[in-house]
Amino acid sequence: MPVLDWIGKKAVVNHHREVPYRLVHCDGARSAGDPEAGNLLVHGDNLEALKALLPYYAGKVKAIYIDPPYNTGNENWVYNDNTNSPEIRSWIGRVVGKEADDLSRHDKWLCMMYPRLRLLKDFLTADGAFFASIDANEMSNFEFLVKEIFGGFKIITIPVVNNMKGRNDKGYISTCHEYLIMAAGKDFVSAGLPLTQQQQAVFKYADEEGYKFDLRDLRRRGGDDDGAKRVNLSFPIYKDPKSNNLSIDAIDGWIEIIPLKSDGSRGRWRWGKTRVEKFIKTLVPSYVKKNKKWNISYKVYLDSNRESLIFSDDPSDYDDDDYDDETGDPIERTTKPKSFWWGPELSTDNAGKALKDIFGGTKPFEYPKSVSLIQKILHLVGDKNALILDSFAGSGTTGHAVLDLNRRDDGNRKFILVEMEGAIAQDITAKRLELVIDGYDRGGDITAPVDGLGGGFRFCTLGEALFDEFGDIAAAVSFPDLAAHVFFAETGAPIPARADSGSSLIGLHDRKAVYLLFEPAVQGVPREAAGNVLTPDALSHLPNPPEGFTGQRIVFAEGCTVSSERLKAEAVIFKQIPYQIEGI
Ligand SMILES: C[S@@+](CC[C@H](N)C(=O)[O-])C[C@H]1O[C@@H](n2cnc3c(N)ncnc32)[C@H](O)[C@@H]1O
């Protein structure tokens, strides 16, 4: 596979491994709504924020959406769109070293994106998907980057028209679109998109219980439609001349209906004889005046659950009331998304106006994405309990889209947002979320209140690194912090539940029971007395893994005084902290 090279690449390909794990602190005063809602807004450079969140969320995120700076060169927006903010400039200087002086704008952008994308990938579930907005400035480079990092994923690029009028560009082409790149994990299954009003209007008939349906021709049209070749699908159906009753068997005096192609030759039905016989009551005959012949249609329901009920081979599989067992919702028919997206709901101008309304008439942020764009992605992903990550949060559109969709479809999606600029994170991202959670007034002369969506989020900041420059555990590190880190480093999976210093058994994963003996540093208390050493006595008192556990017990502690023979006999592996924690 061709890969992209650029100045500085060597310095960044493995850089994600060197990024320190930091503590994450929640700031109640800057949070809003229900803090237990499970949503996070992290203020910090996403490289460090993602690394800090990895031990808690690796392999748990169903959808990532990012809208990184497009590298337009514009430095006058509320954020810097030239990979030239002081934070990123200094980061590139440190990571790339001397070569950094020779980097072009594009090299810098690629250096910035590579390790961040590399970390993002580790958050995805096997059935998850990554989505990124990007425009022509970096599109061709970005596609290579995504292909390299998300190897084995299915990559799709969707042009998105977000400016119907076209931009007032300097060049001779007026840009009206950008792109959405999607990288779908190997087990990703698209849930499709809800039908638009126009698509729903097609279902213009209603059955006796009021369920909407449309009629489709039972004759096969085009392609494999030759009745002479598919004789078993080219059988007559009989109609009672006095009613719309149909029969598969010939009845004296009934009208014979044969599938005919438009040229009058023998065609074939879409359904086989057995299916026609089974569902004959659902078929609808109609008289075509033009060729003075009868034809037959089948029903396609708007509510696909209604259709399943009718056409199931075993209707007893379905609930009497046609509603989803788990959610109680009627199952709506969906449509396959097109490879090209457009429509006023995706317009950046409209998104800007909507954001201005939220902020009472002042424009806080240039070019926010539309809530509808993110919701289109959320629909595709489907899962109403999905965890969604956006590590270039900007004005917080992704958080808003999640809260709004949850409200409308009773979903329980959660979000994690990361924003680097302090002024944006606090005054725009957090403020917008707070306003939409609590409700706001659109501003202007007449009051126009908008109801709150409910929910909430915790505002978090990044604290010190877990390990200092000598690899020692920092004084501020608590038992649950270190437990999450140790468990992730040992198993590659997030800790199953927040650890409690009352138990040294911090979790089980893949035939490993992981233990941590750790009391945060207490001045003047020897390590052994603090309980940080695996002694013969401590070994005897380790909590037992659940019954039936046959794997190994891995014990992390600062020291060990148990003989290697006894460790072997008890299937215990001792790992010294901090030196034997992988990845520090
Ligand atoms: C194009 S904007 C995102 C806009 C967003 N989709 C919306 O609808 O409002 C990119 C955002 O990413 C932020 N950003 C840039 N580099 C970052 C980094 N390294 N870590 C976190 N955020 C970053 C910028 O400050 C800016 O707010």
Coordinates of C-alpha atoms and ligand atoms in Angstrom, one line a residue:
M1 CA 0.0 0.0 0.0
P2 CA 1.4 3.4 -0.9
V3 CA 2.1 5.5 2.2
L4 CA 2.8 9.2 2.6
D5 CA 6.1 10.6 3.8
W6 CA 6.9 14.1 5.0
I7 CA 9.6 15.9 6.9
G8 CA 9.2 15.0 10.6
K9 CA 7.3 11.8 10.1
K10 CA 9.9 9.6 11.7
A11 CA 9.7 11.6 14.9
V12 CA 6.0 11.2 15.3
V13 CA 5.1 7.6 14.2
N14 CA 5.8 6.2 17.6
H15 CA 5.3 9.4 19.6
H16 CA 2.0 8.3 21.1
R17 CA 3.9 5.8 23.2
E18 CA 6.0 8.5 24.8
V19 CA 3.2 10.8 25.7
P20 CA 2.9 10.6 29.5
Y21 CA -0.2 9.4 31.3
R22 CA -1.7 12.3 33.2
L23 CA -4.2 12.5 35.9
V24 CA -7.7 13.8 35.0
H25 CA -9.4 16.1 37.5
C26 CA -13.0 17.0 37.4
D27 CA -14.0 20.6 38.2
G28 CA -17.5 20.7 39.6
A29 CA -17.8 24.5 39.4
R30 CA -17.4 24.4 35.6
S31 CA -19.6 21.3 35.0
A32 CA -23.3 21.6 34.3
G33 CA -26.5 19.7 34.7
D34 CA -26.4 16.1 36.0
P35 CA -22.7 15.3 36.7
E36 CA -23.6 11.6 36.7
A37 CA -24.8 11.7 33.1
G38 CA -21.5 10.2 32.0
N39 CA -20.5 13.0 29.7
L40 CA -17.0 14.6 29.8
L41 CA -15.6 17.8 28.5
V42 CA -11.8 17.8 28.9
H43 CA -9.8 20.9 28.6
G44 CA -6.3 20.1 27.2
D45 CA -4.3 19.2 24.2
N46 CA -6.0 16.1 22.9
L47 CA -2.7 14.2 22.6
E48 CA -2.3 14.3 26.4
A49 CA -6.0 14.1 27.0
L50 CA -6.5 11.0 24.9
K51 CA -3.5 9.3 26.5
A52 CA -5.0 10.1 30.0
L53 CA -8.4 8.8 29.0
L54 CA -7.1 5.6 27.3
P55 CA -6.9 3.5 30.5
Y56 CA -10.6 4.2 31.1
Y57 CA -12.1 4.1 27.6
A58 CA -9.8 2.0 25.3
G59 CA -11.9 -0.2 23.0
K60 CA -15.2 1.3 24.4
V61 CA -16.0 4.1 21.9
K62 CA -18.5 3.3 19.2
A63 CA -18.0 6.5 17.1
I64 CA -15.3 9.1 16.9
Y65 CA -16.1 12.3 15.1
I66 CA -13.4 14.9 14.6
D67 CA -13.3 18.2 12.9
P68 CA -9.6 19.2 13.1
P69 CA -8.2 22.6 12.0
Y70 CA -8.3 22.4 8.2
N71 CA -4.9 24.2 7.9
T72 CA -6.4 27.0 5.8
G73 CA -3.6 29.3 7.1
N74 CA -6.1 31.5 8.9
E75 CA -4.8 32.6 12.3
N76 CA -7.4 35.2 13.1
W77 CA -10.3 32.9 14.0
V78 CA -11.2 32.1 17.6
Y79 CA -8.9 29.1 17.1
N80 CA -5.7 28.9 15.1
D81 CA -6.2 27.3 11.7
N82 CA -2.6 27.3 10.7
T83 CA -1.1 24.6 13.0
N84 CA 0.6 27.5 14.5
S85 CA -0.9 28.0 17.9
P86 CA 1.8 28.5 20.6
E87 CA 0.9 25.1 22.1
I88 CA 1.3 23.2 18.8
R89 CA 4.4 25.2 17.8
S90 CA 6.1 24.4 21.0
W91 CA 5.0 20.7 20.8
I92 CA 6.3 20.3 17.3
G93 CA 9.6 22.0 18.3
R94 CA 10.0 19.5 21.2
V95 CA 9.0 16.3 19.3
V96 CA 10.5 16.9 15.9
G97 CA 13.6 18.7 17.1
K98 CA 16.0 20.5 14.7
E99 CA 14.1 19.4 11.6
A100 CA 11.1 21.4 12.9
D101 CA 12.6 24.6 11.3
D102 CA 12.3 23.1 7.8
L103 CA 8.7 22.0 8.1
S104 CA 6.1 23.4 5.7
R105 CA 2.6 24.1 6.9
H106 CA 1.5 20.7 5.6
D107 CA 4.4 18.8 7.3
K108 CA 3.5 20.4 10.6
W109 CA -0.2 19.6 10.2
L110 CA 0.7 15.9 9.4
C111 CA 3.0 15.8 12.4
M112 CA 0.3 17.1 14.6
M113 CA -2.4 14.7 13.3
Y114 CA -0.4 11.4 13.1
P115 CA 0.0 10.6 16.8
R116 CA -3.5 11.9 17.7
L117 CA -5.1 9.7 15.1
R118 CA -3.0 6.8 16.3
L119 CA -4.3 7.2 19.8
L120 CA -7.9 7.7 18.6
K121 CA -7.9 4.3 16.9
D122 CA -7.3 2.6 20.2
F123 CA -10.5 3.9 21.6
L124 CA -12.7 2.2 19.0
T125 CA -14.8 -0.9 19.6
A126 CA -14.4 -3.6 16.8
D127 CA -17.9 -2.5 15.5
G128 CA -17.1 1.2 15.8
A129 CA -16.3 3.8 13.2
F130 CA -14.2 6.9 12.9
F131 CA -15.5 10.0 11.0
A132 CA -13.6 13.2 10.2
S133 CA -14.5 16.4 8.4
I134 CA -11.8 17.8 6.2
D135 CA -11.6 20.2 3.2
A136 CA -9.4 20.4 0.1
N137 CA -6.5 22.0 2.0
E138 CA -5.4 18.6 3.5
M139 CA -7.9 16.2 2.0
S140 CA -5.4 14.3 -0.2
N141 CA -2.8 14.0 2.6
F142 CA -5.4 13.1 5.2
E143 CA -6.8 10.3 3.2
F144 CA -3.3 8.7 3.1
L145 CA -2.9 9.2 6.8
V146 CA -6.3 7.6 7.6
K147 CA -5.5 4.6 5.4
E148 CA -2.2 4.1 7.0
I149 CA -3.4 4.3 10.6
F150 CA -6.7 2.6 10.2
G151 CA -5.3 -0.4 8.2
G152 CA -8.0 -3.1 7.9
F153 CA -10.8 -0.6 8.2
K154 CA -13.2 0.2 5.4
I155 CA -12.5 3.7 4.3
I156 CA -15.2 5.8 2.5
T157 CA -15.0 9.4 1.5
I158 CA -18.2 11.3 1.3
P159 CA -18.3 14.8 -0.3
V160 CA -20.6 17.0 1.9
V161 CA -22.1 20.2 0.4
N162 CA -22.2 22.6 3.3
N163 CA -22.4 25.9 1.4
M164 CA -25.1 25.8 -1.2
K165 CA -24.3 29.3 -2.5
G166 CA -20.6 28.6 -2.9
R167 CA -17.8 30.4 -1.1
N168 CA -16.4 33.7 -2.2
D169 CA -13.0 32.0 -3.0
K170 CA -10.0 33.8 -4.4
G171 CA -9.5 31.1 -7.1
Y172 CA -11.7 30.5 -10.1
I173 CA -13.9 27.8 -8.6
S174 CA -16.4 28.6 -5.8
T175 CA -16.1 25.9 -3.2
C176 CA -19.4 24.6 -1.9
H177 CA -18.4 21.3 -0.3
E178 CA -15.9 19.6 1.9
Y179 CA -15.5 15.9 2.9
L180 CA -16.4 13.4 5.5
I181 CA -13.9 10.5 5.7
M182 CA -15.3 7.4 7.4
A183 CA -13.2 4.5 8.6
A184 CA -15.4 1.6 9.6
G185 CA -14.1 -1.2 11.9
K186 CA -14.3 -4.8 10.7
D187 CA -17.5 -5.5 12.6
F188 CA -19.3 -2.2 11.9
V189 CA -22.9 -2.5 10.7
S190 CA -24.6 0.6 9.5
A191 CA -28.0 1.3 11.0
G192 CA -29.0 3.4 8.0
L193 CA -30.6 6.8 8.1
P194 CA -34.2 7.7 9.0
L195 CA -36.3 8.4 6.0
T196 CA -36.7 12.1 5.0
Q197 CA -40.2 13.6 4.9
Q198 CA -40.1 13.3 1.2
Q199 CA -39.2 9.6 1.4
Q200 CA -41.9 9.0 4.1
A201 CA -44.5 10.6 1.8
V202 CA -44.1 7.7 -0.6
F203 CA -45.9 5.5 1.9
K204 CA -49.3 7.0 1.0
Y205 CA -51.7 4.1 1.8
A206 CA -52.9 3.0 5.2
D207 CA -54.0 -0.5 6.2
E208 CA -57.0 -1.3 8.4
E209 CA -54.9 -0.5 11.5
G210 CA -53.6 2.7 10.2
Y211 CA -50.1 1.5 9.2
K212 CA -48.7 3.4 6.2
F213 CA -47.6 1.4 3.2
D214 CA -46.7 1.8 -0.4
L215 CA -47.3 -0.6 -3.3
R216 CA -44.5 -2.0 -5.4
D217 CA -44.9 -4.0 -8.6
L218 CA -44.7 -7.8 -7.9
R219 CA -43.4 -8.2 -11.5
R220 CA -39.6 -8.2 -11.7
R221 CA -38.6 -5.2 -13.8
G222 CA -35.3 -5.0 -15.6
G223 CA -32.3 -7.3 -15.1
D224 CA -33.0 -10.9 -14.6
D225 CA -36.7 -10.5 -15.7
D226 CA -37.0 -13.1 -18.4
G227 CA -39.9 -15.5 -17.6
A228 CA -38.6 -18.0 -20.2
K229 CA -35.4 -18.4 -18.2
R230 CA -36.9 -18.3 -14.7
V231 CA -40.0 -20.5 -15.4
N232 CA -40.6 -21.4 -11.8
L233 CA -41.1 -17.7 -11.0
S234 CA -43.4 -17.1 -14.1
F235 CA -46.6 -18.7 -12.9
P236 CA -50.2 -17.4 -13.2
I237 CA -52.1 -15.9 -10.2
Y238 CA -55.9 -15.9 -10.4
K239 CA -58.3 -13.1 -9.5
D240 CA -62.0 -13.3 -8.5
P241 CA -63.8 -11.0 -11.1
K242 CA -66.1 -9.8 -8.4
S243 CA -63.6 -9.0 -5.7
N244 CA -59.9 -8.4 -5.1
N245 CA -59.5 -12.0 -3.8
L246 CA -56.5 -13.9 -5.4
S247 CA -55.6 -17.5 -5.7
I248 CA -52.6 -19.5 -6.7
D249 CA -54.9 -22.3 -8.0
A250 CA -56.9 -22.0 -11.2
I251 CA -60.6 -21.4 -10.4
D252 CA -63.3 -21.5 -13.0
G253 CA -64.3 -18.0 -14.1
W254 CA -61.4 -16.3 -12.4
I255 CA -59.1 -14.0 -14.3
E256 CA -55.6 -15.3 -15.0
I257 CA -52.9 -12.8 -14.3
I258 CA -49.5 -13.5 -15.9
P259 CA -46.3 -11.4 -15.3
L260 CA -45.6 -9.6 -18.6
K261 CA -42.6 -7.5 -19.6
S262 CA -43.2 -4.1 -21.1
D263 CA -42.7 -5.6 -24.6
G264 CA -45.5 -8.0 -23.9
S265 CA -43.3 -11.1 -23.6
R266 CA -43.4 -13.4 -20.6
G267 CA -41.9 -11.9 -17.5
R268 CA -41.6 -13.2 -13.9
W269 CA -42.6 -12.4 -10.4
R270 CA -40.3 -11.3 -7.6
W271 CA -41.6 -13.9 -5.2
G272 CA -41.7 -17.7 -5.6
K273 CA -45.0 -19.7 -5.6
T274 CA -44.7 -20.7 -1.9
R275 CA -44.3 -17.1 -0.7
V276 CA -47.1 -15.8 -2.9
E277 CA -49.4 -18.6 -1.6
K278 CA -48.5 -17.8 2.0
F279 CA -49.0 -14.0 1.8
I280 CA -51.7 -13.9 -0.9
K281 CA -54.0 -11.9 1.3
T282 CA -51.5 -9.0 1.4
L283 CA -51.2 -8.8 -2.4
V284 CA -53.2 -6.1 -4.2
P285 CA -54.5 -6.5 -7.8
S286 CA -54.9 -3.4 -10.0
Y287 CA -56.2 -2.9 -13.5
V288 CA -53.8 -1.1 -15.9
K289 CA -56.0 0.8 -18.4
K290 CA -53.2 1.4 -20.8
N291 CA -52.6 -2.2 -21.8
K292 CA -56.0 -3.4 -20.5
K293 CA -54.3 -6.0 -18.2
W294 CA -54.4 -6.8 -14.6
N295 CA -51.2 -6.5 -12.5
I296 CA -50.3 -7.4 -8.9
S297 CA -48.5 -5.3 -6.3
Y298 CA -47.1 -6.1 -2.8
K299 CA -47.1 -3.9 0.2
V300 CA -44.0 -2.2 1.6
Y301 CA -44.6 -0.8 5.1
L302 CA -43.1 2.4 6.5
D303 CA -42.8 0.7 9.8
S304 CA -40.5 -2.2 9.0
N305 CA -41.6 -4.0 12.2
R306 CA -45.2 -4.1 10.9
E307 CA -43.8 -5.6 7.7
S308 CA -41.8 -8.2 9.7
L309 CA -44.9 -9.1 11.5
I310 CA -46.8 -9.6 8.3
F311 CA -44.1 -11.3 6.3
S312 CA -42.3 -13.3 9.0
D313 CA -42.1 -17.0 8.4
D314 CA -43.2 -17.4 11.9
P315 CA -45.3 -14.5 13.1
S316 CA -45.3 -15.8 16.7
D317 CA -41.6 -14.6 16.8
Y318 CA -43.0 -11.0 16.9
D319 CA -44.7 -9.1 19.6
D320 CA -48.4 -8.7 19.3
D321 CA -48.1 -4.9 19.6
D322 CA -45.5 -4.5 16.8
Y323 CA -43.1 -2.6 19.1
D324 CA -39.4 -3.2 19.8
D325 CA -39.0 -5.6 22.8
E326 CA -36.2 -3.6 24.4
T327 CA -37.1 0.0 23.8
G328 CA -40.8 -0.1 23.2
D329 CA -40.3 2.0 20.0
P330 CA -41.9 1.2 16.7
I331 CA -39.1 0.1 14.4
E332 CA -38.8 2.7 11.7
R333 CA -37.7 1.9 8.1
T334 CA -34.3 3.3 7.3
T335 CA -32.6 4.1 4.1
K336 CA -29.0 3.5 2.9
P337 CA -27.0 6.7 3.0
K338 CA -25.8 8.0 -0.4
S339 CA -22.1 8.5 -1.1
F340 CA -22.8 12.3 -1.5
W341 CA -24.4 14.4 1.2
W342 CA -26.2 17.7 0.7
G343 CA -29.1 19.7 2.1
P344 CA -29.8 22.9 4.0
E345 CA -29.6 21.1 7.3
L346 CA -25.8 20.5 6.6
S347 CA -25.1 24.2 5.9
T348 CA -22.3 25.8 7.9
D349 CA -24.1 29.1 7.6
N350 CA -27.2 27.7 9.1
A351 CA -25.2 26.1 11.9
G352 CA -23.5 29.4 12.6
K353 CA -26.9 31.1 12.9
A354 CA -28.2 28.4 15.2
L355 CA -25.1 28.8 17.4
K356 CA -25.6 32.6 17.4
D357 CA -29.2 32.0 18.6
I358 CA -28.0 29.9 21.5
F359 CA -25.6 32.7 22.6
G360 CA -28.4 35.3 22.5
G361 CA -27.4 36.9 19.2
T362 CA -23.6 37.0 19.4
K363 CA -21.5 34.9 17.2
P364 CA -19.0 33.0 19.4
F365 CA -17.3 30.7 16.9
E366 CA -16.5 30.6 13.1
Y367 CA -17.8 27.7 11.0
P368 CA -19.3 25.3 13.6
K369 CA -20.6 22.1 12.2
S370 CA -24.3 21.5 12.0
V371 CA -26.0 19.4 14.7
S372 CA -27.7 17.5 11.8
L373 CA -24.4 16.4 10.3
I374 CA -23.4 14.8 13.6
Q375 CA -26.8 13.3 14.1
K376 CA -26.6 11.8 10.6
I377 CA -23.4 10.1 11.8
L378 CA -25.1 9.0 15.1
H379 CA -28.0 7.5 13.1
L380 CA -25.6 5.5 10.9
V381 CA -23.9 4.2 14.0
G382 CA -27.3 3.3 15.4
D383 CA -26.6 2.2 19.0
K384 CA -28.6 4.4 21.3
N385 CA -26.2 3.6 24.1
A386 CA -23.1 4.5 22.1
L387 CA -20.1 6.4 23.6
I388 CA -19.1 9.2 21.2
L389 CA -15.7 10.9 21.2
D390 CA -14.8 14.2 19.6
S391 CA -11.3 15.3 20.4
F392 CA -11.4 18.7 18.5
A393 CA -14.6 19.9 20.2
G394 CA -14.7 23.6 19.2
S395 CA -18.1 24.9 20.0
G396 CA -19.3 21.5 21.2
T397 CA -21.6 20.6 18.3
T398 CA -21.0 16.9 19.0
G399 CA -22.1 17.2 22.6
H400 CA -25.2 19.2 21.6
A401 CA -26.1 16.6 18.9
V402 CA -25.8 13.8 21.4
L403 CA -28.0 15.5 24.0
D404 CA -30.6 16.5 21.4
L405 CA -30.9 13.1 19.8
N406 CA -31.1 11.4 23.2
R407 CA -33.9 13.7 24.1
R408 CA -35.7 12.9 20.8
D409 CA -35.3 9.2 20.7
D410 CA -34.9 8.4 24.4
G411 CA -31.4 7.3 23.8
N412 CA -28.6 7.0 26.4
R413 CA -25.6 8.0 24.3
K414 CA -22.7 9.5 26.1
F415 CA -20.0 11.9 24.9
I416 CA -16.4 12.8 25.6
L417 CA -15.2 16.1 24.2
V418 CA -11.7 17.5 24.2
E419 CA -10.8 21.1 23.5
M420 CA -7.3 22.6 23.8
E421 CA -8.0 26.4 24.0
G422 CA -9.0 27.4 27.5
A423 CA -11.1 30.3 26.4
I424 CA -13.0 28.1 24.0
A425 CA -13.4 25.1 26.3
Q426 CA -14.8 27.2 29.1
D427 CA -16.6 30.1 27.4
I428 CA -17.9 28.4 24.3
T429 CA -17.9 24.6 24.5
A430 CA -19.0 24.4 28.2
K431 CA -21.2 27.4 27.9
R432 CA -23.1 26.1 24.9
L433 CA -23.6 22.7 26.6
E434 CA -24.9 24.4 29.7
L435 CA -27.3 26.5 27.7
V436 CA -28.7 23.6 25.7
I437 CA -29.0 21.5 28.9
D438 CA -30.8 24.1 30.9
G439 CA -32.6 25.9 28.1
Y440 CA -32.0 29.4 26.7
D441 CA -33.6 32.4 25.1
R442 CA -32.9 33.1 21.5
G443 CA -32.4 36.8 22.2
G444 CA -33.9 39.6 20.1
D445 CA -36.8 41.9 21.1
I446 CA -39.3 39.2 21.6
T447 CA -38.7 36.5 24.2
A448 CA -38.2 33.1 22.4
P449 CA -37.4 30.5 25.1
V450 CA -36.0 27.2 24.0
D451 CA -36.6 24.2 26.4
G452 CA -33.5 22.6 28.0
L453 CA -32.5 19.1 26.7
G454 CA -31.5 17.9 30.2
G455 CA -28.5 15.7 30.8
G456 CA -25.2 17.1 32.0
F457 CA -21.4 16.9 31.8
R458 CA -18.3 17.1 33.9
F459 CA -15.7 19.6 33.0
C460 CA -12.2 18.1 33.4
T461 CA -8.7 19.3 33.3
L462 CA -5.4 17.4 33.0
G463 CA -3.3 17.1 36.1
E464 CA 0.3 16.0 36.6
A465 CA 1.9 12.9 34.9
L466 CA 1.4 9.6 36.8
F467 CA 5.2 9.0 36.7
D468 CA 7.9 11.6 37.2
E469 CA 11.0 11.9 35.0
F470 CA 12.7 9.2 37.0
G471 CA 9.7 6.8 36.5
D472 CA 8.5 7.2 40.1
I473 CA 4.9 7.5 40.9
A474 CA 3.9 11.1 41.5
A475 CA 2.7 12.0 45.0
A476 CA -0.8 13.0 43.8
V477 CA -1.5 9.6 42.4
S478 CA -4.3 7.8 44.2
F479 CA -5.1 4.1 44.4
P480 CA -7.9 4.2 41.7
D481 CA -5.7 6.3 39.4
L482 CA -2.8 3.8 39.5
A483 CA -5.1 0.8 39.4
A484 CA -6.7 2.0 36.2
H485 CA -3.3 2.6 34.7
V486 CA -1.8 -0.7 35.9
F487 CA -4.8 -2.7 34.7
F488 CA -4.8 -1.1 31.3
A489 CA -1.0 -1.5 30.9
E490 CA -1.2 -5.2 31.8
T491 CA -4.3 -6.2 29.9
G492 CA -4.8 -3.6 27.2
A493 CA -8.4 -3.2 28.4
P494 CA -10.0 -0.6 30.6
I495 CA -10.5 -1.4 34.2
P496 CA -13.9 -3.0 34.6
A497 CA -14.9 -0.7 37.5
R498 CA -13.3 2.1 39.4
A499 CA -11.0 0.4 41.9
D500 CA -11.6 0.7 45.6
S501 CA -8.5 0.8 47.8
G502 CA -10.3 -1.6 50.1
S503 CA -9.5 -4.5 47.8
S504 CA -6.2 -5.3 46.1
L505 CA -7.9 -7.3 43.4
I506 CA -8.6 -4.6 40.8
G507 CA -10.0 -6.7 38.0
L508 CA -10.1 -9.8 35.8
H509 CA -9.4 -10.0 32.1
D510 CA -8.5 -12.9 29.8
R511 CA -7.4 -15.4 32.4
K512 CA -5.5 -12.7 34.3
A513 CA -6.5 -11.6 37.8
V514 CA -4.7 -8.2 38.4
Y515 CA -3.8 -7.1 42.0
L516 CA -2.3 -3.8 43.2
L517 CA -0.7 -3.3 46.5
F518 CA -0.3 0.4 46.8
E519 CA -0.8 3.1 49.4
P520 CA -0.1 6.6 48.1
A521 CA 3.2 8.0 49.5
V522 CA 3.1 8.8 53.2
Q523 CA 6.2 10.7 54.5
G524 CA 8.3 8.6 56.8
V525 CA 6.3 5.3 56.5
P526 CA 8.5 2.4 55.3
R527 CA 7.1 0.8 52.1
E528 CA 6.5 -2.6 53.8
A529 CA 4.6 -1.0 56.6
A530 CA 2.6 1.1 54.1
G531 CA 1.4 -2.2 52.5
N532 CA 3.3 -1.6 49.2
V533 CA 5.3 -4.9 49.4
L534 CA 4.2 -8.4 48.5
T535 CA 5.2 -10.3 51.7
P536 CA 4.4 -14.0 52.4
D537 CA 1.7 -12.7 54.7
A538 CA 0.2 -10.3 52.1
L539 CA 0.3 -13.2 49.6
S540 CA -1.7 -15.4 52.0
H541 CA -4.3 -12.6 52.4
L542 CA -4.8 -11.7 48.7
P543 CA -8.6 -11.8 48.0
N544 CA -9.4 -14.9 45.9
P545 CA -10.5 -14.5 42.3
P546 CA -14.1 -15.8 41.7
E547 CA -14.7 -19.6 41.9
G548 CA -13.7 -21.4 38.7
F549 CA -10.9 -18.9 37.8
T550 CA -8.0 -20.9 36.4
G551 CA -5.6 -18.1 35.1
Q552 CA -2.7 -16.3 36.6
R553 CA -2.6 -13.8 39.4
I554 CA -0.5 -10.8 38.6
V555 CA 0.5 -8.7 41.6
F556 CA 1.8 -5.2 41.2
A557 CA 3.7 -3.9 44.3
E558 CA 6.8 -1.8 45.0
G559 CA 8.7 -4.8 46.3
C560 CA 8.5 -8.6 46.9
T561 CA 9.9 -10.7 49.8
V562 CA 8.2 -14.0 48.7
S563 CA 10.4 -16.7 47.4
S564 CA 10.2 -17.5 43.6
E565 CA 9.3 -21.1 44.4
R566 CA 6.3 -20.1 46.4
L567 CA 5.2 -17.6 43.7
K568 CA 5.5 -20.3 41.1
A569 CA 3.6 -22.8 43.3
E570 CA 0.7 -20.4 43.7
A571 CA 0.7 -19.3 40.1
V572 CA 1.5 -15.7 41.0
I573 CA 3.6 -13.3 38.9
F574 CA 5.0 -10.4 40.8
K575 CA 5.6 -7.1 38.8
Q576 CA 7.4 -4.3 40.4
I577 CA 6.0 -0.8 40.2
P578 CA 6.9 1.4 38.5
Y579 CA 9.5 -0.4 36.5
Q580 CA 7.5 -3.4 35.3
I581 CA 4.4 -1.4 34.3
E582 CA 4.3 -1.7 30.5
G583 CA 4.3 1.6 28.6
I584 CA 5.9 4.0 31.1
Ligands
LIG1 C1 -12.6 23.2 13.4 S1 -12.8 23.4 15.0 C2 -14.0 22.3 15.5 C3 -15.4 22.9 15.4 C4 -16.5 22.0 15.9 N1 -16.6 20.8 15.1 C5 -17.8 22.7 16.0 O1 -18.8 22.3 15.4 O2 -17.8 23.7 16.7 C6 -11.3 22.7 15.7 C7 -11.2 22.9 17.2 O3 -10.1 22.0 17.6 C8 -9.4 22.7 18.6 N2 -8.1 22.1 18.6 C9 -7.0 22.3 17.8 N3 -6.0 21.6 18.1 C10 -6.3 20.9 19.2 C11 -5.7 19.9 20.0 N4 -4.4 19.6 19.8 N5 -6.3 19.4 21.1 C12 -7.6 19.7 21.3 N6 -8.3 20.7 20.6 C13 -7.7 21.2 19.5 C14 -9.4 24.2 18.2 O4 -9.1 25.0 19.3 C15 -10.8 24.3 17.6 O5 -11.7 24.7 18.6

